[in-house]
Short mmCIF file of C-alpha atoms and ligand atoms in Angstrom, two decimals:
data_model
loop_
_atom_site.label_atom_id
_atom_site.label_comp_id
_atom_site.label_asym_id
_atom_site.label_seq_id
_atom_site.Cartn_x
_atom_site.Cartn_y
_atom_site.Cartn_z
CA UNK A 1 -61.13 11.99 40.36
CA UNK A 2 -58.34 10.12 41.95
CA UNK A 3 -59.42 6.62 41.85
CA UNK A 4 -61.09 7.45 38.40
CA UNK A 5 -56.87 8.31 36.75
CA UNK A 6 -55.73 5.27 39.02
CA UNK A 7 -58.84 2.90 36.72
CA UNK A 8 -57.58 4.35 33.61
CA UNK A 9 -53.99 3.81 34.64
CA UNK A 10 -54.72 0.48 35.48
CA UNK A 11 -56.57 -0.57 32.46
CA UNK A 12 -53.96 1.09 30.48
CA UNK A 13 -51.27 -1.53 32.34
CA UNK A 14 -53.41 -4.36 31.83
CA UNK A 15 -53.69 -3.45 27.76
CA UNK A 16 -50.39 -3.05 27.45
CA UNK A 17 -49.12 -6.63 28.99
CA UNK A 18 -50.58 -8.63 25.98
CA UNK A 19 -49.06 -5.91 23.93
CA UNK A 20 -45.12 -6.65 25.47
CA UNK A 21 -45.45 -10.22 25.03
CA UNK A 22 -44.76 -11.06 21.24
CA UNK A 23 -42.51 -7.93 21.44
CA UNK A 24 -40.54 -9.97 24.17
CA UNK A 25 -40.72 -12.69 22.41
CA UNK A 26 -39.49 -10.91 19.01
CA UNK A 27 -36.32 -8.95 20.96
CA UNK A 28 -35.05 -12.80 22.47
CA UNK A 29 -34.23 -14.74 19.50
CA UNK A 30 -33.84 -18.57 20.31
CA UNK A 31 -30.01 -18.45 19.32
CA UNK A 32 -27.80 -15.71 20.39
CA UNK A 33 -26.64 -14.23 17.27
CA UNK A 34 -22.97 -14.90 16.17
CA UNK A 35 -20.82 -11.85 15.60
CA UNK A 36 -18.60 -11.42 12.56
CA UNK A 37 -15.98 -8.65 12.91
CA UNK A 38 -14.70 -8.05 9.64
CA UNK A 39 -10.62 -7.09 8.65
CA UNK A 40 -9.28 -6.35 5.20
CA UNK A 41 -6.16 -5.87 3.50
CA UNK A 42 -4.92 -4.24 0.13
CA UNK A 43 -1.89 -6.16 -1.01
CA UNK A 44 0.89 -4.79 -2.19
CA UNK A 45 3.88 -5.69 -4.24
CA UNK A 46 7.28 -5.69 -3.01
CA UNK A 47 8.77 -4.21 -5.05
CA UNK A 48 12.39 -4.32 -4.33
CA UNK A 49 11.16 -8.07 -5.55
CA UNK A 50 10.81 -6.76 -9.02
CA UNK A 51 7.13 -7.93 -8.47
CA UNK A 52 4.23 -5.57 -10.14
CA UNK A 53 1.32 -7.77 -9.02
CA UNK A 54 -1.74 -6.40 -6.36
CA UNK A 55 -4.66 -8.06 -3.95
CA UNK A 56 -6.65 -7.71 -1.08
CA UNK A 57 -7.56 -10.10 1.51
CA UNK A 58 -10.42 -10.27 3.71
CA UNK A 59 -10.96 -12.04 7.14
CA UNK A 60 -14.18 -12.01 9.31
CA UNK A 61 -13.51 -13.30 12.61
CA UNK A 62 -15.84 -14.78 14.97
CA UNK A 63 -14.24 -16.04 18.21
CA UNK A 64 -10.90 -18.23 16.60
CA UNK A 65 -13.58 -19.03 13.57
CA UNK A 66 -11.79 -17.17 10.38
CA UNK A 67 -13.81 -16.93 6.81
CA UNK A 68 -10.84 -15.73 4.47
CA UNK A 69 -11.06 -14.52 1.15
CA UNK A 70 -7.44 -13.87 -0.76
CA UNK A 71 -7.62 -12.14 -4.41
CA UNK A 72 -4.03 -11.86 -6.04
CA UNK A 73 -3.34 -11.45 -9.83
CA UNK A 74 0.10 -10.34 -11.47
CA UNK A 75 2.26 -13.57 -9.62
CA UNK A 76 5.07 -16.09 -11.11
CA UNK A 77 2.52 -18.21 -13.45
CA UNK A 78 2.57 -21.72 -14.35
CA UNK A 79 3.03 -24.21 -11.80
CA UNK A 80 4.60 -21.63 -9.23
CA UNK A 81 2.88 -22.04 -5.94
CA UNK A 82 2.55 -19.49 -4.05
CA UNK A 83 3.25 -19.83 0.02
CA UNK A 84 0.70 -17.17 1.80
CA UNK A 85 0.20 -16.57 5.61
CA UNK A 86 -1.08 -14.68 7.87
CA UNK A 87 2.09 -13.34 10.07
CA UNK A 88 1.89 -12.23 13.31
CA UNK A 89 3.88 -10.43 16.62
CA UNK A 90 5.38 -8.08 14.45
CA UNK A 91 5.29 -4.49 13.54
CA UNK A 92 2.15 -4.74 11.75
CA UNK A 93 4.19 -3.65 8.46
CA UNK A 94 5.64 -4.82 5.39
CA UNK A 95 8.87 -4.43 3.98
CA UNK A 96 9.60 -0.95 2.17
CA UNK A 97 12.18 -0.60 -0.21
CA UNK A 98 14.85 0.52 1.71
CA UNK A 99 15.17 -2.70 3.42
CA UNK A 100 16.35 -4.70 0.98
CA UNK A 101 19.97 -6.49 1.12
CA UNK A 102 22.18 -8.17 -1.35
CA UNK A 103 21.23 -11.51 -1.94
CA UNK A 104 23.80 -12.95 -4.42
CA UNK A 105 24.62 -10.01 -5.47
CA UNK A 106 21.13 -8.26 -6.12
CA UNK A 107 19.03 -6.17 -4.08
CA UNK A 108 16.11 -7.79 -3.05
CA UNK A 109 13.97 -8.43 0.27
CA UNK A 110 13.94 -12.14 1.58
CA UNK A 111 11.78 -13.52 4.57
CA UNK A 112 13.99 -12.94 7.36
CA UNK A 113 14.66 -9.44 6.03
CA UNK A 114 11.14 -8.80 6.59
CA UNK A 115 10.91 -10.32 9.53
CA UNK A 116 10.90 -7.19 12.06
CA UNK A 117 7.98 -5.65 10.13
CA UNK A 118 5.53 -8.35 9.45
CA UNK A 119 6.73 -11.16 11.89
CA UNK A 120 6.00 -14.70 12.56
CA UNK A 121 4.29 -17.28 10.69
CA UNK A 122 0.81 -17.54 12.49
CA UNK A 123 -1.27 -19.24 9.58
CA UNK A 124 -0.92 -21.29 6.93
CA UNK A 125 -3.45 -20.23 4.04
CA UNK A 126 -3.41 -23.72 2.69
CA UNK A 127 -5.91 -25.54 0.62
CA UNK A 128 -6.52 -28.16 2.80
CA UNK A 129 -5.75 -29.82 5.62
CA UNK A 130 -3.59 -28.25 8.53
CA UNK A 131 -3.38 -24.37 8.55
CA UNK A 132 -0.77 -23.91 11.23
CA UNK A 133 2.68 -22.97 11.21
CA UNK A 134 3.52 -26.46 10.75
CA UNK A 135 2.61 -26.43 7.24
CA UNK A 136 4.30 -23.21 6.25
CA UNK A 137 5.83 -24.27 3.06
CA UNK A 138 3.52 -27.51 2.45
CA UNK A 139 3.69 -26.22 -1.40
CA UNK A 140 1.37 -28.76 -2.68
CA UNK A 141 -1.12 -26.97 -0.79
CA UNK A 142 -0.73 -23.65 -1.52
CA UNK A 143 -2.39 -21.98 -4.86
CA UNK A 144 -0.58 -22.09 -7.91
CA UNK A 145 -0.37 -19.49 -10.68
CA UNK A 146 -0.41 -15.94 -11.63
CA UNK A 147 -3.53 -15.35 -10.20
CA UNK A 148 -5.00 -16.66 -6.65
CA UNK A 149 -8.69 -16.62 -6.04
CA UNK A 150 -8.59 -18.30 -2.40
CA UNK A 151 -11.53 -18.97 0.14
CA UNK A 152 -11.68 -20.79 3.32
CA UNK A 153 -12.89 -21.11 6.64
CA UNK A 154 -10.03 -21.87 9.36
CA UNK A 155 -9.77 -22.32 12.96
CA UNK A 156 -6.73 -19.78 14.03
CA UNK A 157 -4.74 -19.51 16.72
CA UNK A 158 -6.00 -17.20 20.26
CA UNK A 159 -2.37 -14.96 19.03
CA UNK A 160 -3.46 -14.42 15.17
CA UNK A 161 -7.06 -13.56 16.66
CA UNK A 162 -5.63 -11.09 18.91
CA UNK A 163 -3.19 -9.56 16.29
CA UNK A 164 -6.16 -8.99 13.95
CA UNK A 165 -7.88 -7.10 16.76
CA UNK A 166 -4.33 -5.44 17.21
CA UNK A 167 -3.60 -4.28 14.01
CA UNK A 168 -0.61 -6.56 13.83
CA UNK A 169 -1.84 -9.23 11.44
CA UNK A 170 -0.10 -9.07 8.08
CA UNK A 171 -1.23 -11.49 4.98
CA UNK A 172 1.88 -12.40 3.29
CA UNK A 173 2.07 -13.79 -0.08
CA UNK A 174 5.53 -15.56 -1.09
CA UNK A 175 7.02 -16.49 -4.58
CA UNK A 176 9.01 -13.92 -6.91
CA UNK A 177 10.31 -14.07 -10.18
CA UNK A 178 12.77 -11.70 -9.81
CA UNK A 179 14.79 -12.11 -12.95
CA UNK A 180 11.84 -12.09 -15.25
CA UNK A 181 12.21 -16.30 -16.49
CA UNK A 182 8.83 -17.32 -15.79
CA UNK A 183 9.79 -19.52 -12.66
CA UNK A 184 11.56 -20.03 -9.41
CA UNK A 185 15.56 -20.23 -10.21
CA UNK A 186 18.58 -19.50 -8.04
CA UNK A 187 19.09 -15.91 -9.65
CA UNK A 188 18.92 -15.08 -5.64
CA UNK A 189 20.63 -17.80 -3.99
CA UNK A 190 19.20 -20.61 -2.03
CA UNK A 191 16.14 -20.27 0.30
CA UNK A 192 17.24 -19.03 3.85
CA UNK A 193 14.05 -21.14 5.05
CA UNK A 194 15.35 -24.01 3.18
CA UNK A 195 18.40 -24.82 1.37
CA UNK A 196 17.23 -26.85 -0.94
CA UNK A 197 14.23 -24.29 -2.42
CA UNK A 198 15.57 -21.45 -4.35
CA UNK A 199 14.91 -17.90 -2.91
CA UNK A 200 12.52 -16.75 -5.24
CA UNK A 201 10.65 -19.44 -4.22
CA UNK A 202 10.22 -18.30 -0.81
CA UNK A 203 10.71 -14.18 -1.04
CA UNK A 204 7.81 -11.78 -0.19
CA UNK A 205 5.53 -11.31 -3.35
CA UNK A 206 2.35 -9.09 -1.91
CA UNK A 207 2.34 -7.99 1.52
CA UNK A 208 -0.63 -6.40 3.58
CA UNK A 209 -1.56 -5.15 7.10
CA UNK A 210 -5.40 -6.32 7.98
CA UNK A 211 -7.41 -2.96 9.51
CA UNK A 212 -11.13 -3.07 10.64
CA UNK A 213 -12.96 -3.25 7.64
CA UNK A 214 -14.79 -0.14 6.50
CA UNK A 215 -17.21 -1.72 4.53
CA UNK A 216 -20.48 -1.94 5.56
CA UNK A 217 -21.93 -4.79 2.82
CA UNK A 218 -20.32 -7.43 4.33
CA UNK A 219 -22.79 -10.67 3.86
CA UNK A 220 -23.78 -11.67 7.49
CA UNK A 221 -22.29 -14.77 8.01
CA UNK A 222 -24.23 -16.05 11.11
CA UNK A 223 -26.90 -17.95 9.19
CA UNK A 224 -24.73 -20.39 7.57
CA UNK A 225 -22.49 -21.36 10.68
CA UNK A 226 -25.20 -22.01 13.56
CA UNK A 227 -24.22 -20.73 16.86
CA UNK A 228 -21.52 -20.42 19.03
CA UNK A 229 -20.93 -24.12 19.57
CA UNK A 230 -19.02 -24.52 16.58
CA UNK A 231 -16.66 -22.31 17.70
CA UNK A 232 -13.38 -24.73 18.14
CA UNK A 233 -13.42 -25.95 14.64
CA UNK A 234 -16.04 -27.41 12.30
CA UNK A 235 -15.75 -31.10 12.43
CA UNK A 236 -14.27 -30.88 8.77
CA UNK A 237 -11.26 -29.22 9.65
CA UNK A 238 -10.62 -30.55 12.90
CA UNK A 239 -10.93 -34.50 10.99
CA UNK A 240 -8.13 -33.06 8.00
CA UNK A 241 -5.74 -31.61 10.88
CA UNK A 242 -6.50 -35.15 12.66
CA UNK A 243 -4.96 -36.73 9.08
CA UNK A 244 -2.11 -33.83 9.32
CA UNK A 245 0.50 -36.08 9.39
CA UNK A 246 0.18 -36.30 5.69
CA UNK A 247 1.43 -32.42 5.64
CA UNK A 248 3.86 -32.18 2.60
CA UNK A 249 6.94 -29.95 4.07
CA UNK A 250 9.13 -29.14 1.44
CA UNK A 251 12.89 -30.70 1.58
CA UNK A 252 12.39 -31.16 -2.17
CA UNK A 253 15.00 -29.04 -4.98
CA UNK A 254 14.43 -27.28 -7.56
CA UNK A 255 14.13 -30.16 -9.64
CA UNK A 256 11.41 -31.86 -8.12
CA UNK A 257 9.47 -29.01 -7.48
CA UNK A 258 7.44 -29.88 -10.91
CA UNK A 259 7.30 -33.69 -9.45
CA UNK A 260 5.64 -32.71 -6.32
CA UNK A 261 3.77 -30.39 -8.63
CA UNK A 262 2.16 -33.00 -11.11
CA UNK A 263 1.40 -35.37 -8.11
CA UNK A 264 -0.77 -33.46 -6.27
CA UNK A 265 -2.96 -32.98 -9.06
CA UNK A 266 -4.23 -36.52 -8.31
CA UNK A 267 -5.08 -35.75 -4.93
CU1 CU B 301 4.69 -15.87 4.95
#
């Protein structure tokens, strides 16, 4: 009776080993699979900027590997580019109402007003080339018009990774047009960021906080970026911020704001 339930046990075991094989082999994929942790934002107008305009953003992060998606409609039109970042080490906030100061003479809400709630430059949303800090207001690589439809895949810094995780990550989007002209004047003064830019140039348009994203559609994003080893920066990005010497910082006017404007369309 015994040895007759230790046979069937036995035979049982030995059926079941060719069964655990392929299963083994199905659970161990040959590539570890990458994980994409996905953040969103709803942007919002400032509105003590007499801007009426709306977005969202959306970031999935995988190590310091950033796919970002910026929507934006209702901005300064024509040629006006429009400076956005991702700020960082701040209060995780934008700028409410309240906050705004006179700025020759009107109430509005500049950078460093805003400062406390959203803080630092940590990214550079540009179109090309270096993404840093260091090209902060490199305006011939920022999008340009009432309407942004923005996508790209940047290396960010280990403190902009860790303030997404934080809830500190705020995507900024700069360029009002506060008096209603249709372009960047000197109705608010001179840029505190830069003399020679006008304000409007450089005020908060849309601001918003990046959370966890609650959606659950998000398009897995390991099949197009291999595995892990790419993690550091695709070879594209790292050649452009190789060639970033040729970042554009603005000490240009007002005047040749149109200049630099019409020349980069050549590039
Ligand atoms: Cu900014």
């Amino acid at each position: 009776m015994h040895s007759i339930h230790a046979r069937v046990l036995t035979a049982m075991a030995v059926a079941a080993v060719p069964l655990a094989l392929p299963a083994a082999a199905w659970a161990a994929p040959a590539e570890p699979a990458v994980a994409w942790t996905p953040y969103q934002a709803t942007l919002n107008p400032v509105t003590a900027n007499h801007v009426t305009g709306s977005g969202k953003a959306m970031i999935q992060l995988s190590g310091n590997t950033a796919k970002i998606t910026v929507t934006a409609s209702g901005l300064v039109g024509g040629a006006s580019p429009h400076a956005m970042h991702i700020h960082v080490d701040g209060a995780g906030a934008c700028p409410t109402p309240s906050e705004a100061k006179s700025h020759n003479g009107h109430s509005s809400t500049n950078v460093a007003d805003a400062m406390k709630d959203y803080g630092m430059i940590g990214t550079s949303l540009t179109t090309s080339g270096d993404s840093t800090a260091k090209s902060a207001l490199a305006v011939t690589r920022f999008p340009a018009g009432s309407s942004v439809n923005y996508s790209r895949t940047i290396e960010v810094s280990d403190d902009v990774a860790a303030n997404l995780k934080s809830g500190k990550a705020v995507l900024v989007v700069h360029g009002i047009d506060y008096n209603s002209n249709g372009k960047y004047d000197n109705v608010l003064g001179a840029s505190e960021l830069d003399k020679t830019l006008p304000a409007e140039a450089t005020d908060p348009a849309l601001c918003g906080a990046f959370t966890a994203s609650q959606m659950t559609s998000m398009p897995n994003g390991a099949a197009d970026t291999g595995d892990g080893a790419t993690q550091g920066g695709s070879g594209t990005d790292n050649g452009m911020i190789a060639g970033g010497g040729a970042a554009v910082l603005i000490g240009v006017g007002a005047g040749t704001w149109a200049l630099r404007r019409r020349s980069s369309v050549t590039r």
